[in-house]
PDB file of C-alpha atoms in Angstrom:
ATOM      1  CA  UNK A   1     145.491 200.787-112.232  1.00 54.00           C
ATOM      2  CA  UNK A   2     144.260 199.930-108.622  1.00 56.00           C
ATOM      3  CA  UNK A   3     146.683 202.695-107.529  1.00 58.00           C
ATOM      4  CA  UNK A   4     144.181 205.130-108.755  1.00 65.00           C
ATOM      5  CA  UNK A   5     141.282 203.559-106.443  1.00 67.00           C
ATOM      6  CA  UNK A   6     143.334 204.005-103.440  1.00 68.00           C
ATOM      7  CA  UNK A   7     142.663 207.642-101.673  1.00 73.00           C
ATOM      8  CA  UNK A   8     145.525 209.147-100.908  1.00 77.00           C
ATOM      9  CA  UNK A   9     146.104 210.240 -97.305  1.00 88.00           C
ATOM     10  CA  UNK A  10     146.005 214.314 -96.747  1.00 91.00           C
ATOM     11  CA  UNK A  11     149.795 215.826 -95.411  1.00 91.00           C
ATOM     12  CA  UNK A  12     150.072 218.976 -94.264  1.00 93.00           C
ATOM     13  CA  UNK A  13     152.875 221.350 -93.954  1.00 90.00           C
ATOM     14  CA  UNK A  14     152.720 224.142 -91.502  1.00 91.00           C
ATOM     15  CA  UNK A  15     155.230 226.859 -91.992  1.00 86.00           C
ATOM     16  CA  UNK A  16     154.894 229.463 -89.186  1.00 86.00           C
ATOM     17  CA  UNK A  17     155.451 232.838 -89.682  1.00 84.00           C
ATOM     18  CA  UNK A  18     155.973 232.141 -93.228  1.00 81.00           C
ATOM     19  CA  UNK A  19     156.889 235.934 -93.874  1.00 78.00           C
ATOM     20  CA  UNK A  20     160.026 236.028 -92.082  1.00 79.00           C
ATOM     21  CA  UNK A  21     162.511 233.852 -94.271  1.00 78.00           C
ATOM     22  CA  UNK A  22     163.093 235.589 -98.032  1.00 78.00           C
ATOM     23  CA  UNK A  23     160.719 232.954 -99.441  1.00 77.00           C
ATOM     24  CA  UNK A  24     161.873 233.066-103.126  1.00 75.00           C
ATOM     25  CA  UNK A  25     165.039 232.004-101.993  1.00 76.00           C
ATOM     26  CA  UNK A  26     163.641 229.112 -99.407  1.00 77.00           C
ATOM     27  CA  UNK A  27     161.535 228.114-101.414  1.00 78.00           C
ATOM     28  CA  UNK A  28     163.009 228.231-104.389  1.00 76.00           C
ATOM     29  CA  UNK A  29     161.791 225.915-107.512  1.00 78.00           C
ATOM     30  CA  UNK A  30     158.729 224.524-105.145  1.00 81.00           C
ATOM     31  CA  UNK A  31     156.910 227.912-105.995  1.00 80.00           C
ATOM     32  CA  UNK A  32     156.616 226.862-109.561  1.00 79.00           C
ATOM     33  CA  UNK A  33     155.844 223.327-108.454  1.00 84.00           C
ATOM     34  CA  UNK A  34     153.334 224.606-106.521  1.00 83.00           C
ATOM     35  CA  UNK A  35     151.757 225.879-109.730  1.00 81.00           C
ATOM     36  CA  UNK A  36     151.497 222.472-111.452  1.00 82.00           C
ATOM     37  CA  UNK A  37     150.627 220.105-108.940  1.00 83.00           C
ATOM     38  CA  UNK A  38     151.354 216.419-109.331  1.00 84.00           C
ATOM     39  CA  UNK A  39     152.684 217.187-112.672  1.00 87.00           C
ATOM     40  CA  UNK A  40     156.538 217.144-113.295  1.00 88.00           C
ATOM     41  CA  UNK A  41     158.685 220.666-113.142  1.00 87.00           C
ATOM     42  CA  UNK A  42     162.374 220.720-114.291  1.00 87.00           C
ATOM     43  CA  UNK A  43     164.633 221.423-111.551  1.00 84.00           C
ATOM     44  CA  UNK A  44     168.366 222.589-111.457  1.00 83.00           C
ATOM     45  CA  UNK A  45     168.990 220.327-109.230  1.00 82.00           C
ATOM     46  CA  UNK A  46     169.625 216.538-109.937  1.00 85.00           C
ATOM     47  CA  UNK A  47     169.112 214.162-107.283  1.00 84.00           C
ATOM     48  CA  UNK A  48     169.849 210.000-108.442  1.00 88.00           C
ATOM     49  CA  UNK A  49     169.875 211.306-111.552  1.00 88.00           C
ATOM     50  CA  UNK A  50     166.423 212.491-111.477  1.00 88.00           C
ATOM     51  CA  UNK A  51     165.649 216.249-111.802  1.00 88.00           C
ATOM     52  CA  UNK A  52     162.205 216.088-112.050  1.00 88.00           C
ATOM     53  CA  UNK A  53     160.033 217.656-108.645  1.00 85.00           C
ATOM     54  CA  UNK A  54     156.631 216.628-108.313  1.00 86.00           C
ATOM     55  CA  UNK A  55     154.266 218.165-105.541  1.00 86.00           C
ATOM     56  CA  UNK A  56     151.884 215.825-104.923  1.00 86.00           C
ATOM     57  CA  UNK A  57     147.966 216.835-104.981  1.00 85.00           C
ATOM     58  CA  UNK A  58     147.717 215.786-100.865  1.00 88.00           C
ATOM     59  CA  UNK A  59     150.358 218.166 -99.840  1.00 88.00           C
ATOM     60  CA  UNK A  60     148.951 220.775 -98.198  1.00 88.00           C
ATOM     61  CA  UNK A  61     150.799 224.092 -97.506  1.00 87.00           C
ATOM     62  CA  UNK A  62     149.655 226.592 -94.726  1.00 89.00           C
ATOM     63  CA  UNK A  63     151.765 229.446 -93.493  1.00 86.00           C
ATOM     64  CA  UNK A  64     151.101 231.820 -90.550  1.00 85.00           C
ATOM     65  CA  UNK A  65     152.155 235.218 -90.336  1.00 82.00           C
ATOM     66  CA  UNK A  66     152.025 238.172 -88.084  1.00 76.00           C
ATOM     67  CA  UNK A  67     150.713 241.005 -90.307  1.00 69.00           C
ATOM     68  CA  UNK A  68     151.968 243.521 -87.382  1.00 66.00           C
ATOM     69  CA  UNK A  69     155.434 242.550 -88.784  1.00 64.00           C
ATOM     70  CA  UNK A  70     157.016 244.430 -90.971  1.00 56.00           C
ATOM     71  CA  UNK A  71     157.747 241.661 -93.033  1.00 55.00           C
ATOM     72  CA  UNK A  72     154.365 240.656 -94.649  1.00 56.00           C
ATOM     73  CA  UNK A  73     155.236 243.426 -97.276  1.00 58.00           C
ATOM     74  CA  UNK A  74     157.986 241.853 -98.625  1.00 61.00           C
ATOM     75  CA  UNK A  75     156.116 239.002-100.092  1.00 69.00           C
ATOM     76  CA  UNK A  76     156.027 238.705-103.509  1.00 73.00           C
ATOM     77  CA  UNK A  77     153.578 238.555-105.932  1.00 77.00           C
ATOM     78  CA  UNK A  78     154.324 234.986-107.249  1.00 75.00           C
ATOM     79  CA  UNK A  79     153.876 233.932-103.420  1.00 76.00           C
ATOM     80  CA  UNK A  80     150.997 235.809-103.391  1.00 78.00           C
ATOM     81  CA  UNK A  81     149.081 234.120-106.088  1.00 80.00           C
ATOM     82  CA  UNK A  82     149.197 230.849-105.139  1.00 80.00           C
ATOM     83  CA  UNK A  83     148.535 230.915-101.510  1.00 81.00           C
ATOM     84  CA  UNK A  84     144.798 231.655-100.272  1.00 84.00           C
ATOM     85  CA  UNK A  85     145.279 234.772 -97.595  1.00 83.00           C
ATOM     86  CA  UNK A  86     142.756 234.220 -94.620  1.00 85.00           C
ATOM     87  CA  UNK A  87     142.871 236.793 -91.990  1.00 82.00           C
ATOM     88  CA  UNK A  88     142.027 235.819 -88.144  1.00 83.00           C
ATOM     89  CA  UNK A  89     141.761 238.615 -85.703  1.00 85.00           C
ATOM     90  CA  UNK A  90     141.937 238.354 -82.088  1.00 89.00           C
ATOM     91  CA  UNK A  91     138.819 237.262 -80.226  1.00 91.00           C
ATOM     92  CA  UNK A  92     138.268 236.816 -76.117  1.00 90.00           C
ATOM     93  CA  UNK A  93     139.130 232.913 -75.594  1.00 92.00           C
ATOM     94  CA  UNK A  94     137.259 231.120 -72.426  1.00 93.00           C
ATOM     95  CA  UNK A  95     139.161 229.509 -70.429  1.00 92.00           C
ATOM     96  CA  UNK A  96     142.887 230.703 -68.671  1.00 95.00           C
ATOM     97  CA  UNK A  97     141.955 234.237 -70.595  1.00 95.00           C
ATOM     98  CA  UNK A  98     142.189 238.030 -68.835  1.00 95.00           C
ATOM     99  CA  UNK A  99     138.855 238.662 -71.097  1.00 94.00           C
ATOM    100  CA  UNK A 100     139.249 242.354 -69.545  1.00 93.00           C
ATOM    101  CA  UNK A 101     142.437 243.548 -69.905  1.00 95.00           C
ATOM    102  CA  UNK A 102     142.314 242.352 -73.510  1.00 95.00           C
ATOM    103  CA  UNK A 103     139.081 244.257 -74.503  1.00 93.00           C
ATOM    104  CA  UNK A 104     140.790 247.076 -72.706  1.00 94.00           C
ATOM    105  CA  UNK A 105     143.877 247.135 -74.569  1.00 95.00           C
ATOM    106  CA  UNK A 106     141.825 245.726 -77.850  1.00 94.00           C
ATOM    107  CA  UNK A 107     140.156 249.335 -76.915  1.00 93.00           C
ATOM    108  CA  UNK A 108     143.195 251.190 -77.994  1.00 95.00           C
ATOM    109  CA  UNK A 109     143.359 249.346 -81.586  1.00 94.00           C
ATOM    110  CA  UNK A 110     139.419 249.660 -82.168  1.00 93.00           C
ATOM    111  CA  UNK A 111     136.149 251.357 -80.973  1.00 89.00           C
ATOM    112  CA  UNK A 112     134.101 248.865 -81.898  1.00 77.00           C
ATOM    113  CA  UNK A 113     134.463 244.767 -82.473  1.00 69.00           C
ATOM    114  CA  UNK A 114     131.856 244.474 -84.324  1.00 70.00           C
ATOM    115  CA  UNK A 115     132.616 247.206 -86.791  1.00 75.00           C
ATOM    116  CA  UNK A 116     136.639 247.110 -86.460  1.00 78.00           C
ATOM    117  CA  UNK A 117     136.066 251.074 -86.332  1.00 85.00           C
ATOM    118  CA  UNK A 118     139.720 252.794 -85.912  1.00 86.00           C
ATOM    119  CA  UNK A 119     140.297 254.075 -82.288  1.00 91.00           C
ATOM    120  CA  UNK A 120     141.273 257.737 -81.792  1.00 93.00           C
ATOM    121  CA  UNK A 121     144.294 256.290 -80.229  1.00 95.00           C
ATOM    122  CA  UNK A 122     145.664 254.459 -83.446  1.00 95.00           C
ATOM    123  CA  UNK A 123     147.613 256.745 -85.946  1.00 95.00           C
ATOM    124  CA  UNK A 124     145.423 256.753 -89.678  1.00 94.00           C
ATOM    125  CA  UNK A 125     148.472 255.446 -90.633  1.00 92.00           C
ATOM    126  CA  UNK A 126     147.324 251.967 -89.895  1.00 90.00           C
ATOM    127  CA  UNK A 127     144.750 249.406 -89.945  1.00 88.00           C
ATOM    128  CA  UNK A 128     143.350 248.120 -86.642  1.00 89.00           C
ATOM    129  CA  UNK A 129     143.713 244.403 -88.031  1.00 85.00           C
ATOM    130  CA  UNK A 130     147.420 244.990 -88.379  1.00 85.00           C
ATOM    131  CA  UNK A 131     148.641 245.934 -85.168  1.00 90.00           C
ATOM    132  CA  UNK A 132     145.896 245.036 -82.700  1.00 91.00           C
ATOM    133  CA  UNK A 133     147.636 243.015 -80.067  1.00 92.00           C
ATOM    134  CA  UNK A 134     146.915 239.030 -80.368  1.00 90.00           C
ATOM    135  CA  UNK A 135     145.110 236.919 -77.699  1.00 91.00           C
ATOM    136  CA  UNK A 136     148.074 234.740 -77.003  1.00 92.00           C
ATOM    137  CA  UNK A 137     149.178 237.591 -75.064  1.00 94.00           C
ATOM    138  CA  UNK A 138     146.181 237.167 -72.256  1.00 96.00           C
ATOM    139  CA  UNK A 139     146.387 233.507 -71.949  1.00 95.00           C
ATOM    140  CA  UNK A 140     147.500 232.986 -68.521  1.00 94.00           C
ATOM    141  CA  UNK A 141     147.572 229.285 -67.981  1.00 93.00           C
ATOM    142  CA  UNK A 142     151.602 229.206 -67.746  1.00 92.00           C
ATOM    143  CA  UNK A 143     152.236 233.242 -66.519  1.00 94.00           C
ATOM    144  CA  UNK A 144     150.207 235.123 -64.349  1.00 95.00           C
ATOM    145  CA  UNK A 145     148.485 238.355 -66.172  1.00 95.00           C
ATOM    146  CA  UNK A 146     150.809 240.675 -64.067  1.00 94.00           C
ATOM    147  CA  UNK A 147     154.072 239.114 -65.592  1.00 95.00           C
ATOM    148  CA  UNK A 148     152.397 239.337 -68.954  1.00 96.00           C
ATOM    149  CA  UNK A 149     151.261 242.930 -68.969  1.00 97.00           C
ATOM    150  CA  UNK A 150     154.743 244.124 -67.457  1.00 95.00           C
ATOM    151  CA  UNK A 151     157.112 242.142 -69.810  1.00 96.00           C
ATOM    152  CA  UNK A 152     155.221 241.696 -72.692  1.00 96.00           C
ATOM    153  CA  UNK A 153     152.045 243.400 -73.126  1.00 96.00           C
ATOM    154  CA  UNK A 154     153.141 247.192 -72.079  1.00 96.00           C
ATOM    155  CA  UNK A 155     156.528 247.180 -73.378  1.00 97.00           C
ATOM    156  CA  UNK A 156     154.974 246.584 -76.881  1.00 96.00           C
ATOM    157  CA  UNK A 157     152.311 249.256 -76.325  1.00 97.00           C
ATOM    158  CA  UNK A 158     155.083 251.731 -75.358  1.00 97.00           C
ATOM    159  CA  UNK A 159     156.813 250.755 -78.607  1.00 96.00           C
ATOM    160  CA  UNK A 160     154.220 251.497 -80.312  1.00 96.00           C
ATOM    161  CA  UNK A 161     153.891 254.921 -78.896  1.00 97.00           C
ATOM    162  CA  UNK A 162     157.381 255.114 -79.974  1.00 96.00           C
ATOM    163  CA  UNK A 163     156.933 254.206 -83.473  1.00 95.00           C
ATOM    164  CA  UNK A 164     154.095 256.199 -83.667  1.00 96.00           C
ATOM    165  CA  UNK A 165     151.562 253.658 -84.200  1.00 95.00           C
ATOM    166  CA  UNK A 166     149.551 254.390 -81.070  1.00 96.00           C
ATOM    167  CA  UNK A 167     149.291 258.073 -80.557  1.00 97.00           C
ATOM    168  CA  UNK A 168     147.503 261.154 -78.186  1.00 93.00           C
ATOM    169  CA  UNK A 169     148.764 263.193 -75.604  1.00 91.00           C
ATOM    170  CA  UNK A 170     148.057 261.213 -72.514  1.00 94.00           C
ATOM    171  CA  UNK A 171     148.763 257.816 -74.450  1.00 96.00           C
ATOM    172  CA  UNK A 172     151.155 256.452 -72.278  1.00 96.00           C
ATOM    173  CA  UNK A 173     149.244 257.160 -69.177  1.00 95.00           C
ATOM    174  CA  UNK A 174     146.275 255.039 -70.572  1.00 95.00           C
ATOM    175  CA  UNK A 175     148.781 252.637 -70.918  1.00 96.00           C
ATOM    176  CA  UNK A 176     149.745 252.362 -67.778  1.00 94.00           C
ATOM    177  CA  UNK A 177     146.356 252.769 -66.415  1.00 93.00           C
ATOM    178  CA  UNK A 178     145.012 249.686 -67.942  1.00 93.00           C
ATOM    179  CA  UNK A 179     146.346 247.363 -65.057  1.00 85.00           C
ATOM    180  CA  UNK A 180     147.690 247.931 -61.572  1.00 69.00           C
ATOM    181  CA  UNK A 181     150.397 245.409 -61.311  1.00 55.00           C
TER     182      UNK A 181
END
């Protein structure tokens, strides 16, 4: 059929921060259909008297997620399986970017980029790439780096001090001694 000849235009679905919704439930039968793309799936659900669900091959699915959130471990492993995990760590942007206060705060996570050796400041308990502090955070084209650091930026650091994730004796006075506001 000349169908067959025409190619099919690429749609993409962006789910962000995918891991905070139970996904079995939101999901629901499209996991499955997700398995057997462009072929039909039964569904419990009948819609014009149709309960077939078809995913077609130029759907595209990406979901972002936080992996400092708690949430990432409660995805499951039929999520898991068919989705294609692709990590991206923070990097210095050009631009509207405080390139120093965010390789000095980067500093607590890691010792070296390169390497993404573990700080002495971050507990064993954790991986650099989980908690390490994102670039949005030193993008100042809309807020100035001072309102940043004192109303996002530090009181996450001092949570993690809390939660034990950052840790040392003088911890919270490298904090604070990161930035004069």
């Amino acid at each position: 059929p000349i169908i067959d000849k025409i190619p099919l235009k690429s749609f993409v679905l962006i789910i962000d921060e995918i891991n905070r919704a139970n996904l079995s439930a939101v999901l629901g039968e499209l996991i499955y259909a997700l398995e057997y793309r462009g072929e039909a799936v039964q569904s419990m659900y009948t819609i014009e008297g149709e309960n077939n669900l078809i995913l077609p091959p130029n759907l595209y699915i990406i979901g972002t997620m936080n992996t400092a959130d708690r949430s990432v471990g409660h995805i499951d492993y039929a999520i898991r399986r068919r989705f294609a995990f692709v990590n991206v760590l923070p990097k210095v942007l050009e631009g509207n970017f405080d390139k120093n206060l965010f390789k000095a705060v980067s500093k607590l996570f890691i010792e070296n980029y390169d390497e993404l050796k573990r700080a002495k400041t971050l507990s064993p308990e954790f991986k650099p790439e989980d908690v390490w502090l994102g670039q949005s955070y030193f993008i100042t084209k809309n807020t100035p780096i001072n309102i940043r650091w004192e109303y996002e930026i530090k009181p996450i650091l001092l949570e993690y001090v809390k939660d034990g994730i950052l840790i040392g004796q003088d911890i919270e006075e490298k904090i604070n001694s990161l930035i004069t506001v």
